Amino acid sequence: MAVASASSTGAAPFKILIFSRTAAYRHASIPAGIRALQQLAARSGSFAADAGEDASVFTRAGGLAAYRVIVLLQCSGAFLDSAALGALKAFVRSGRGVVGIHCASFAFTLPSDDPWYGRLVGGVFANHPAPQLARLTVPDPAHPIVAASLGKRGGARRRQQQQQLPEWEWEWLDEWYNFKTHPRLAAGGGLHVLLAVDEQSYSGGTHGQDHPVAWCQEFDGGRSFYTSLGHFDEAYEDEAFMSQLLGGILWTARVS
């Protein structure tokens, strides 16, 4: 099952904002992520991509009106003030989409911060062990966000269980995030899990047999997709990972 694109469905191309402002830890892979997302936009023909870190775009008159999706690329800490966060809320409540990548769950993590952002992303970062190779499973391989990524170079591989039901596995090197509250509970049970990590394949996990690392949801009138993958530059050169980011952008934009 291929991921739909705006061009293949007849929908008009739309615009996204790649926003990478940080107020805490700053990942060295941010430039690689920006380049890869802009290249993805050019290749897909489905959307155009602006990139920046000037938070005034959130509060300027008409600043967010041009965009259907905001990609929060490695944003950390309190990267928006209360007015800008209010504009993000209005953006979501108008039916538009947010894609969060990796460190985006490490924003607004203090108990005094507005909990809305954590519910939007779907999880609040707690800690992670040292980067390790681990095994991912794909609970719903037919979902449009992940479907086109399966079988791509560096991505997923398929095997058959005893009952001949398909199981998808994906080996990946990354920081494996643990969350303050299990994402399924933090989001009120509304998450659709797209990737889970097998804690038996690495050390340092705290969520047991059910450890989601990527998911999507309908949230507060809009849509959000979050993946905790993407620590290293190499992620943004991987066909499977970039296919999932494309799928997440299209899904949150309601193209697929």
Tab-separated table of C-alpha atoms in Angstrom:
chain	number	residue	atom	x	y	z
A	1	MET	CA	0.000	0.000	0.000
A	2	ALA	CA	1.621	3.247	-1.120
A	3	VAL	CA	1.428	6.508	0.772
A	4	ALA	CA	-0.848	8.921	-1.071
A	5	SER	CA	0.517	12.254	-2.173
A	6	ALA	CA	-1.195	15.482	-3.046
A	7	SER	CA	-0.249	15.030	-6.684
A	8	SER	CA	-1.600	11.477	-6.861
A	9	THR	CA	-4.902	12.364	-5.213
A	10	GLY	CA	-5.495	15.574	-7.134
A	11	ALA	CA	-5.177	17.696	-4.013
A	12	ALA	CA	-3.434	21.057	-4.298
A	13	PRO	CA	0.082	21.290	-2.844
A	14	PHE	CA	0.250	22.821	0.613
A	15	LYS	CA	2.922	24.445	2.775
A	16	ILE	CA	4.660	23.236	5.904
A	17	LEU	CA	6.809	25.056	8.426
A	18	ILE	CA	9.924	23.273	9.667
A	19	PHE	CA	10.506	24.851	13.070
A	20	SER	CA	13.681	23.943	14.946
A	21	ARG	CA	14.043	26.479	17.753
A	22	THR	CA	15.593	25.118	20.950
A	23	ALA	CA	15.622	26.455	24.502
A	24	ALA	CA	17.420	23.487	26.049
A	25	TYR	CA	19.465	20.686	24.483
A	26	ARG	CA	20.254	21.255	20.808
A	27	HIS	CA	20.799	18.272	18.537
A	28	ALA	CA	23.635	18.380	16.026
A	29	SER	CA	21.372	16.624	13.507
A	30	ILE	CA	19.048	19.629	13.084
A	31	PRO	CA	20.744	20.891	9.876
A	32	ALA	CA	20.603	17.392	8.370
A	33	GLY	CA	16.908	17.198	9.238
A	34	ILE	CA	16.127	20.542	7.644
A	35	ARG	CA	17.964	19.648	4.443
A	36	ALA	CA	16.292	16.250	4.228
A	37	LEU	CA	12.792	17.631	4.793
A	38	GLN	CA	13.285	20.346	2.186
A	39	GLN	CA	14.544	17.735	-0.276
A	40	LEU	CA	11.566	15.554	0.606
A	41	ALA	CA	9.234	18.431	-0.219
A	42	ALA	CA	10.912	18.951	-3.582
A	43	ARG	CA	10.754	15.255	-4.478
A	44	SER	CA	7.208	14.601	-3.335
A	45	GLY	CA	5.545	17.508	-5.098
A	46	SER	CA	2.914	17.397	-2.370
A	47	PHE	CA	4.042	20.374	-0.339
A	48	ALA	CA	6.524	23.224	-0.078
A	49	ALA	CA	8.642	23.717	3.022
A	50	ASP	CA	9.762	26.843	4.846
A	51	ALA	CA	12.275	26.520	7.671
A	52	GLY	CA	13.092	28.855	10.528
A	53	GLU	CA	13.513	29.496	14.234
A	54	ASP	CA	11.895	32.926	14.619
A	55	ALA	CA	9.029	32.340	17.054
A	56	SER	CA	7.352	35.596	16.053
A	57	VAL	CA	5.879	33.734	13.061
A	58	PHE	CA	3.439	32.183	15.526
A	59	THR	CA	2.030	35.525	16.663
A	60	ARG	CA	2.387	37.737	13.580
A	61	ALA	CA	-0.895	38.511	11.859
A	62	GLY	CA	-1.425	35.702	9.391
A	63	GLY	CA	1.917	34.147	10.352
A	64	LEU	CA	0.688	30.562	10.514
A	65	ALA	CA	-2.207	30.953	8.096
A	66	ALA	CA	-0.114	29.826	5.129
A	67	TYR	CA	0.740	26.456	6.682
A	68	ARG	CA	-1.189	23.233	6.963
A	69	VAL	CA	1.445	21.392	9.007
A	70	ILE	CA	4.136	22.481	11.451
A	71	VAL	CA	7.097	20.127	11.843
A	72	LEU	CA	8.697	20.528	15.265
A	73	LEU	CA	12.206	19.354	14.440
A	74	GLN	CA	14.142	18.668	17.646
A	75	CYS	CA	12.558	21.602	19.508
A	76	SER	CA	13.431	21.563	23.216
A	77	GLY	CA	12.667	23.413	26.425
A	78	ALA	CA	10.174	26.260	26.547
A	79	PHE	CA	10.821	27.176	22.913
A	80	LEU	CA	7.606	29.242	22.676
A	81	ASP	CA	6.319	31.919	25.007
A	82	SER	CA	2.706	31.838	26.193
A	83	ALA	CA	1.427	33.916	23.271
A	84	ALA	CA	3.156	31.738	20.676
A	85	LEU	CA	1.977	28.573	22.416
A	86	GLY	CA	-1.545	30.004	22.287
A	87	ALA	CA	-1.128	30.495	18.541
A	88	LEU	CA	-0.020	26.871	18.202
A	89	LYS	CA	-3.154	25.797	20.073
A	90	ALA	CA	-5.314	27.835	17.709
A	91	PHE	CA	-3.483	26.312	14.739
A	92	VAL	CA	-4.264	22.784	15.929
A	93	ARG	CA	-7.838	23.631	16.895
A	94	SER	CA	-8.423	24.942	13.372
A	95	GLY	CA	-7.943	21.382	12.128
A	96	ARG	CA	-4.334	21.506	11.030
A	97	GLY	CA	-1.435	19.204	11.859
A	98	VAL	CA	1.769	18.929	13.865
A	99	VAL	CA	4.657	16.521	13.320
A	100	GLY	CA	7.108	16.113	16.195
A	101	ILE	CA	10.546	14.605	15.692
A	102	HIS	CA	12.784	13.097	18.391
A	103	CYS	CA	13.605	15.859	20.903
A	104	ALA	CA	10.209	17.521	20.395
A	105	SER	CA	9.041	15.466	23.400
A	106	PHE	CA	11.730	17.214	25.490
A	107	ALA	CA	9.878	20.540	25.303
A	108	PHE	CA	7.688	21.983	28.055
A	109	THR	CA	8.660	19.128	30.380
A	110	LEU	CA	8.597	21.003	33.693
A	111	PRO	CA	5.657	20.438	36.076
A	112	SER	CA	4.887	24.166	35.832
A	113	ASP	CA	4.608	24.047	32.032
A	114	ASP	CA	1.286	23.916	30.215
A	115	PRO	CA	0.439	20.187	29.878
A	116	TRP	CA	-1.347	20.778	26.565
A	117	TYR	CA	1.895	20.509	24.618
A	118	GLY	CA	2.740	17.115	26.116
A	119	ARG	CA	-0.705	15.833	25.169
A	120	LEU	CA	-0.245	17.194	21.635
A	121	VAL	CA	3.042	15.337	21.175
A	122	GLY	CA	1.671	12.335	23.059
A	123	GLY	CA	4.602	11.778	25.413
A	124	VAL	CA	6.941	13.729	27.697
A	125	PHE	CA	10.613	12.739	27.657
A	126	ALA	CA	12.080	11.388	30.896
A	127	ASN	CA	15.484	9.918	29.995
A	128	HIS	CA	17.285	7.554	27.654
A	129	PRO	CA	20.111	5.040	27.848
A	130	ALA	CA	23.182	5.300	25.632
A	131	PRO	CA	22.383	4.883	21.918
A	132	GLN	CA	22.035	1.223	20.978
A	133	LEU	CA	20.901	-0.939	18.122
A	134	ALA	CA	17.434	-2.274	18.932
A	135	ARG	CA	14.552	-4.031	17.242
A	136	LEU	CA	11.371	-2.205	16.297
A	137	THR	CA	8.001	-3.742	15.538
A	138	VAL	CA	5.267	-2.222	13.408
A	139	PRO	CA	1.863	-3.007	14.948
A	140	ASP	CA	-0.165	-1.695	11.999
A	141	PRO	CA	1.805	-2.099	8.746
A	142	ALA	CA	-1.215	-0.985	6.684
A	143	HIS	CA	-1.377	2.476	8.241
A	144	PRO	CA	-0.592	5.135	5.596
A	145	ILE	CA	2.162	6.705	7.703
A	146	VAL	CA	4.260	3.540	7.766
A	147	ALA	CA	2.986	1.422	4.867
A	148	ALA	CA	5.255	2.823	2.160
A	149	SER	CA	8.334	2.609	4.393
A	150	LEU	CA	8.232	-1.155	4.769
A	151	GLY	CA	10.840	-2.982	2.769
A	152	LYS	CA	12.826	0.136	1.866
A	153	ARG	CA	16.611	0.154	2.109
A	154	GLY	CA	17.680	0.189	5.740
A	155	GLY	CA	14.111	-0.241	6.883
A	156	ALA	CA	11.800	-3.056	7.752
A	157	ARG	CA	11.926	-6.753	7.058
A	158	ARG	CA	9.081	-9.228	7.123
A	159	ARG	CA	8.830	-12.680	8.646
A	160	GLN	CA	5.990	-15.146	9.185
A	161	GLN	CA	4.734	-16.280	12.572
A	162	GLN	CA	3.459	-19.807	13.213
A	163	GLN	CA	-0.099	-18.691	12.359
A	164	GLN	CA	1.175	-17.100	9.137
A	165	LEU	CA	0.269	-13.624	10.369
A	166	PRO	CA	2.688	-10.957	9.183
A	167	GLU	CA	5.015	-9.460	11.753
A	168	TRP	CA	7.228	-6.524	10.829
A	169	GLU	CA	10.578	-5.835	12.395
A	170	TRP	CA	13.018	-3.008	11.896
A	171	GLU	CA	16.542	-2.761	13.326
A	172	TRP	CA	17.599	0.775	14.175
A	173	LEU	CA	20.318	2.641	16.069
A	174	ASP	CA	19.043	5.528	18.153
A	175	GLU	CA	18.451	6.992	21.595
A	176	TRP	CA	15.546	4.987	23.005
A	177	TYR	CA	13.394	7.457	24.872
A	178	ASN	CA	11.639	6.613	28.110
A	179	PHE	CA	8.666	8.845	28.917
A	180	LYS	CA	7.498	10.335	32.209
A	181	THR	CA	4.113	8.709	31.779
A	182	HIS	CA	3.417	5.844	29.419
A	183	PRO	CA	2.290	7.511	26.171
A	184	ARG	CA	-0.912	5.481	26.006
A	185	LEU	CA	-1.905	6.888	29.397
A	186	ALA	CA	-0.543	10.396	28.885
A	187	ALA	CA	-2.674	10.929	25.791
A	188	GLY	CA	-5.848	9.546	27.331
A	189	GLY	CA	-5.844	6.355	25.294
A	190	GLY	CA	-6.205	8.035	21.911
A	191	LEU	CA	-2.826	7.161	20.423
A	192	HIS	CA	-2.468	4.899	17.403
A	193	VAL	CA	0.916	3.243	17.893
A	194	LEU	CA	2.957	2.907	14.693
A	195	LEU	CA	6.323	1.709	16.027
A	196	ALA	CA	7.273	-0.023	19.262
A	197	VAL	CA	10.729	-0.999	20.504
A	198	ASP	CA	11.431	-4.453	21.914
A	199	GLU	CA	13.060	-3.799	25.281
A	200	GLN	CA	14.590	-7.276	25.208
A	201	SER	CA	16.743	-6.179	22.256
A	202	TYR	CA	18.594	-3.445	24.209
A	203	SER	CA	19.185	-2.287	27.779
A	204	GLY	CA	17.714	0.667	29.637
A	205	GLY	CA	14.027	0.601	28.716
A	206	THR	CA	11.442	1.316	31.427
A	207	HIS	CA	8.074	0.590	29.785
A	208	GLY	CA	8.204	-3.185	29.545
A	209	GLN	CA	6.555	-5.180	26.796
A	210	ASP	CA	4.619	-2.183	25.467
A	211	HIS	CA	7.088	0.588	24.592
A	212	PRO	CA	5.737	2.870	21.834
A	213	VAL	CA	8.241	5.079	20.043
A	214	ALA	CA	6.115	6.510	17.202
A	215	TRP	CA	2.404	7.207	17.038
A	216	CYS	CA	-0.337	9.424	15.643
A	217	GLN	CA	-3.594	10.785	17.009
A	218	GLU	CA	-6.573	13.000	16.424
A	219	PHE	CA	-6.070	15.772	18.977
A	220	ASP	CA	-8.021	18.894	19.938
A	221	GLY	CA	-9.492	19.313	16.464
A	222	GLY	CA	-6.262	18.636	14.590
A	223	ARG	CA	-3.867	15.759	14.041
A	224	SER	CA	-0.422	14.990	15.389
A	225	PHE	CA	2.298	12.491	14.534
A	226	TYR	CA	5.361	11.936	16.687
A	227	THR	CA	8.448	9.789	16.236
A	228	SER	CA	11.171	9.524	18.839
A	229	LEU	CA	13.619	8.352	16.165
A	230	GLY	CA	16.021	10.767	14.501
A	231	HIS	CA	18.943	11.439	16.852
A	232	PHE	CA	21.687	10.898	14.280
A	233	ASP	CA	22.330	12.598	10.929
A	234	GLU	CA	22.142	9.190	9.250
A	235	ALA	CA	18.437	8.915	10.065
A	236	TYR	CA	17.714	11.688	7.571
A	237	GLU	CA	19.482	9.723	4.844
A	238	ASP	CA	17.416	6.589	5.456
A	239	GLU	CA	14.662	5.867	2.960
A	240	ALA	CA	12.389	4.123	5.440
A	241	PHE	CA	12.602	6.872	8.066
A	242	MET	CA	12.080	9.668	5.549
A	243	SER	CA	9.147	7.762	4.065
A	244	GLN	CA	7.561	7.721	7.509
A	245	LEU	CA	8.104	11.459	7.910
A	246	LEU	CA	6.442	11.972	4.522
A	247	GLY	CA	3.586	9.745	5.618
A	248	GLY	CA	3.240	11.689	8.860
A	249	ILE	CA	3.167	15.034	7.081
A	250	LEU	CA	0.538	13.856	4.603
A	251	TRP	CA	-1.575	12.229	7.316
A	252	THR	CA	-1.557	15.264	9.594
A	253	ALA	CA	-2.391	17.408	6.557
A	254	ARG	CA	-5.360	15.089	5.920
A	255	VAL	CA	-4.067	14.134	2.486
A	256	SER	CA	-3.921	10.446	3.409
